[in-house]
PDB file of C-alpha atoms in Angstrom:
ATOM      1  CA  MET A   1      24.928-167.852 -42.507  1.00  0.00           C
ATOM      2  CA  PRO A   2      26.273-167.735 -46.051  1.00  0.00           C
ATOM      3  CA  SER A   3      27.214-170.865 -47.991  1.00  0.00           C
ATOM      4  CA  PRO A   4      30.785-172.154 -47.638  1.00  0.00           C
ATOM      5  CA  GLU A   5      31.546-170.827 -51.154  1.00  0.00           C
ATOM      6  CA  ARG A   6      30.235-167.353 -50.263  1.00  0.00           C
ATOM      7  CA  ARG A   7      32.197-167.358 -46.986  1.00  0.00           C
ATOM      8  CA  ALA A   8      35.381-168.306 -48.835  1.00  0.00           C
ATOM      9  CA  ALA A   9      34.854-165.546 -51.390  1.00  0.00           C
ATOM     10  CA  LEU A  10      34.244-162.943 -48.711  1.00  0.00           C
ATOM     11  CA  GLU A  11      37.220-164.102 -46.668  1.00  0.00           C
ATOM     12  CA  ALA A  12      39.437-163.822 -49.765  1.00  0.00           C
ATOM     13  CA  ARG A  13      38.189-160.266 -50.356  1.00  0.00           C
ATOM     14  CA  PHE A  14      38.769-159.325 -46.725  1.00  0.00           C
ATOM     15  CA  ALA A  15      42.309-160.697 -46.826  1.00  0.00           C
ATOM     16  CA  ARG A  16      43.454-157.551 -48.637  1.00  0.00           C
ATOM     17  CA  TRP A  17      43.021-155.606 -45.394  1.00  0.00           C
ATOM     18  CA  LEU A  18      45.330-157.980 -43.547  1.00  0.00           C
ATOM     19  CA  ALA A  19      47.873-157.563 -46.314  1.00  0.00           C
ATOM     20  CA  GLN A  20      47.546-153.799 -46.691  1.00  0.00           C
ATOM     21  CA  ASP A  21      50.922-152.183 -46.081  1.00  0.00           C
ATOM     22  CA  VAL A  22      50.826-149.415 -43.481  1.00  0.00           C
ATOM     23  CA  THR A  23      54.579-149.267 -42.883  1.00  0.00           C
ATOM     24  CA  ALA A  24      54.987-146.303 -45.224  1.00  0.00           C
ATOM     25  CA  LEU A  25      53.379-144.282 -42.425  1.00  0.00           C
ATOM     26  CA  LEU A  26      56.231-145.142 -40.048  1.00  0.00           C
ATOM     27  CA  PRO A  27      59.531-143.232 -39.815  1.00  0.00           C
ATOM     28  CA  SER A  28      61.839-144.070 -42.703  1.00  0.00           C
ATOM     29  CA  GLY A  29      59.113-146.267 -44.168  1.00  0.00           C
ATOM     30  CA  PRO A  30      58.089-148.315 -45.952  1.00  0.00           C
ATOM     31  CA  HIS A  31      59.509-151.372 -44.206  1.00  0.00           C
ATOM     32  CA  PRO A  32      58.897-154.513 -46.310  1.00  0.00           C
ATOM     33  CA  ASP A  33      60.279-156.880 -43.635  1.00  0.00           C
ATOM     34  CA  LEU A  34      58.025-155.316 -40.988  1.00  0.00           C
ATOM     35  CA  GLN A  35      55.053-155.493 -43.336  1.00  0.00           C
ATOM     36  CA  ASP A  36      55.691-159.189 -43.907  1.00  0.00           C
ATOM     37  CA  ARG A  37      55.920-159.712 -40.135  1.00  0.00           C
ATOM     38  CA  LEU A  38      52.651-157.799 -39.543  1.00  0.00           C
ATOM     39  CA  LYS A  39      50.823-159.720 -42.263  1.00  0.00           C
ATOM     40  CA  GLY A  40      52.080-163.069 -41.022  1.00  0.00           C
ATOM     41  CA  TRP A  41      51.275-162.249 -37.410  1.00  0.00           C
ATOM     42  CA  LEU A  42      47.722-161.147 -38.294  1.00  0.00           C
ATOM     43  CA  TRP A  43      47.097-164.329 -40.291  1.00  0.00           C
ATOM     44  CA  THR A  44      48.399-166.427 -37.412  1.00  0.00           C
ATOM     45  CA  HIS A  45      46.234-164.737 -34.744  1.00  0.00           C
ATOM     46  CA  PHE A  46      43.054-163.863 -36.598  1.00  0.00           C
ATOM     47  CA  ALA A  47      40.138-166.174 -37.279  1.00  0.00           C
ATOM     48  CA  PHE A  48      37.031-165.441 -39.329  1.00  0.00           C
ATOM     49  CA  ASP A  49      34.168-165.552 -36.792  1.00  0.00           C
ATOM     50  CA  TRP A  50      31.001-166.059 -38.827  1.00  0.00           C
ATOM     51  CA  GLU A  51      28.843-166.842 -35.810  1.00  0.00           C
ATOM     52  CA  ALA A  52      29.179-163.299 -34.486  1.00  0.00           C
ATOM     53  CA  VAL A  53      28.438-161.512 -37.801  1.00  0.00           C
ATOM     54  CA  GLN A  54      25.222-159.468 -37.602  1.00  0.00           C
ATOM     55  CA  GLU A  55      23.293-157.246 -39.946  1.00  0.00           C
ATOM     56  CA  ASN A  56      24.977-153.952 -40.688  1.00  0.00           C
ATOM     57  CA  VAL A  57      23.541-151.278 -42.946  1.00  0.00           C
ATOM     58  CA  GLY A  58      25.901-148.559 -41.779  1.00  0.00           C
ATOM     59  CA  GLY A  59      29.220-149.347 -43.497  1.00  0.00           C
ATOM     60  CA  THR A  60      32.658-149.873 -42.068  1.00  0.00           C
ATOM     61  CA  ALA A  61      34.434-146.511 -41.868  1.00  0.00           C
ATOM     62  CA  GLY A  62      34.821-146.352 -38.067  1.00  0.00           C
ATOM     63  CA  HIS A  63      36.181-149.824 -37.506  1.00  0.00           C
ATOM     64  CA  HIS A  64      38.270-149.834 -40.677  1.00  0.00           C
ATOM     65  CA  SER A  65      39.995-146.670 -39.539  1.00  0.00           C
ATOM     66  CA  ALA A  66      40.480-148.020 -36.010  1.00  0.00           C
ATOM     67  CA  PHE A  67      42.068-151.201 -37.374  1.00  0.00           C
ATOM     68  CA  LEU A  68      44.477-149.343 -39.676  1.00  0.00           C
ATOM     69  CA  HIS A  69      45.482-147.051 -36.805  1.00  0.00           C
ATOM     70  CA  ALA A  70      46.005-150.049 -34.489  1.00  0.00           C
ATOM     71  CA  LYS A  71      48.068-151.801 -37.186  1.00  0.00           C
ATOM     72  CA  VAL A  72      50.288-148.721 -37.513  1.00  0.00           C
ATOM     73  CA  GLN A  73      50.697-148.578 -33.747  1.00  0.00           C
ATOM     74  CA  LEU A  74      51.675-152.263 -33.607  1.00  0.00           C
ATOM     75  CA  GLY A  75      54.171-151.760 -36.404  1.00  0.00           C
ATOM     76  CA  GLN A  76      55.600-148.766 -34.503  1.00  0.00           C
ATOM     77  CA  ALA A  77      55.916-150.829 -31.314  1.00  0.00           C
ATOM     78  CA  TRP A  78      57.778-153.568 -33.157  1.00  0.00           C
ATOM     79  CA  LEU A  79      59.959-151.120 -35.043  1.00  0.00           C
ATOM     80  CA  GLU A  80      60.967-149.340 -31.845  1.00  0.00           C
ATOM     81  CA  GLY A  81      61.475-152.591 -29.893  1.00  0.00           C
ATOM     82  CA  ARG A  82      59.192-151.420 -27.098  1.00  0.00           C
ATOM     83  CA  PRO A  83      59.081-153.391 -23.846  1.00  0.00           C
ATOM     84  CA  SER A  84      57.035-156.565 -24.092  1.00  0.00           C
ATOM     85  CA  ALA A  85      54.109-155.264 -22.007  1.00  0.00           C
ATOM     86  CA  GLN A  86      53.661-152.319 -24.357  1.00  0.00           C
ATOM     87  CA  THR A  87      54.063-154.526 -27.400  1.00  0.00           C
ATOM     88  CA  GLN A  88      51.554-157.069 -26.062  1.00  0.00           C
ATOM     89  CA  GLU A  89      49.064-154.255 -25.448  1.00  0.00           C
ATOM     90  CA  ALA A  90      49.512-153.073 -29.047  1.00  0.00           C
ATOM     91  CA  GLU A  91      49.013-156.642 -30.268  1.00  0.00           C
ATOM     92  CA  VAL A  92      45.792-157.056 -28.258  1.00  0.00           C
ATOM     93  CA  THR A  93      44.505-153.689 -29.461  1.00  0.00           C
ATOM     94  CA  CYS A  94      45.285-154.546 -33.077  1.00  0.00           C
ATOM     95  CA  LEU A  95      43.512-157.909 -32.888  1.00  0.00           C
ATOM     96  CA  ARG A  96      40.452-156.396 -31.211  1.00  0.00           C
ATOM     97  CA  ALA A  97      40.286-153.702 -33.861  1.00  0.00           C
ATOM     98  CA  LEU A  98      40.707-156.276 -36.623  1.00  0.00           C
ATOM     99  CA  ASN A  99      37.937-158.459 -35.184  1.00  0.00           C
ATOM    100  CA  ALA A 100      35.586-155.486 -34.856  1.00  0.00           C
ATOM    101  CA  PHE A 101      36.374-154.436 -38.418  1.00  0.00           C
ATOM    102  CA  TRP A 102      35.768-157.973 -39.680  1.00  0.00           C
ATOM    103  CA  LEU A 103      32.358-158.238 -37.993  1.00  0.00           C
ATOM    104  CA  GLU A 104      31.315-154.849 -39.296  1.00  0.00           C
ATOM    105  CA  TRP A 105      32.661-155.485 -42.807  1.00  0.00           C
ATOM    106  CA  ALA A 106      31.168-158.978 -43.118  1.00  0.00           C
ATOM    107  CA  GLY A 107      27.826-157.811 -41.746  1.00  0.00           C
ATOM    108  CA  TYR A 108      27.769-155.005 -44.301  1.00  0.00           C
ATOM    109  CA  GLN A 109      28.706-157.337 -47.164  1.00  0.00           C
ATOM    110  CA  LEU A 110      25.923-159.725 -46.269  1.00  0.00           C
ATOM    111  CA  THR A 111      23.301-157.073 -45.512  1.00  0.00           C
ATOM    112  CA  VAL A 112      23.768-154.467 -48.201  1.00  0.00           C
ATOM    113  CA  LEU A 113      26.065-155.759 -50.912  1.00  0.00           C
ATOM    114  CA  SER A 114      25.063-159.433 -51.234  1.00  0.00           C
ATOM    115  CA  ASP A 115      22.719-160.889 -53.749  1.00  0.00           C
ATOM    116  CA  PRO A 116      19.828-162.683 -52.071  1.00  0.00           C
ATOM    117  CA  ALA A 117      20.735-165.958 -53.769  1.00  0.00           C
TER     118      ALA A 117
END
């Protein structure tokens, strides 16, 4: 497990993915209000799980792409005002994709890109 300082630095770097605006991919986008809602919702529902981080030498392309796709789908569900069951499914899918991306990203940072100190 990295030091508290290292964890804080990695969490700060990962935060850009929570803030990344995907609403330009939606019809008539970008949607700044929707982006703010997505970012706020992700920060409210996501927690950095350091206990589950494992070694990863393979990178993050698969889970990064899945998260961005799920984030677009959630934004679409909110934009369209889909029924709550469909929206909840999109929310669960987005959080699962974000958690998988986090674990893969953090594992890669600690395995390949970190200094041993």
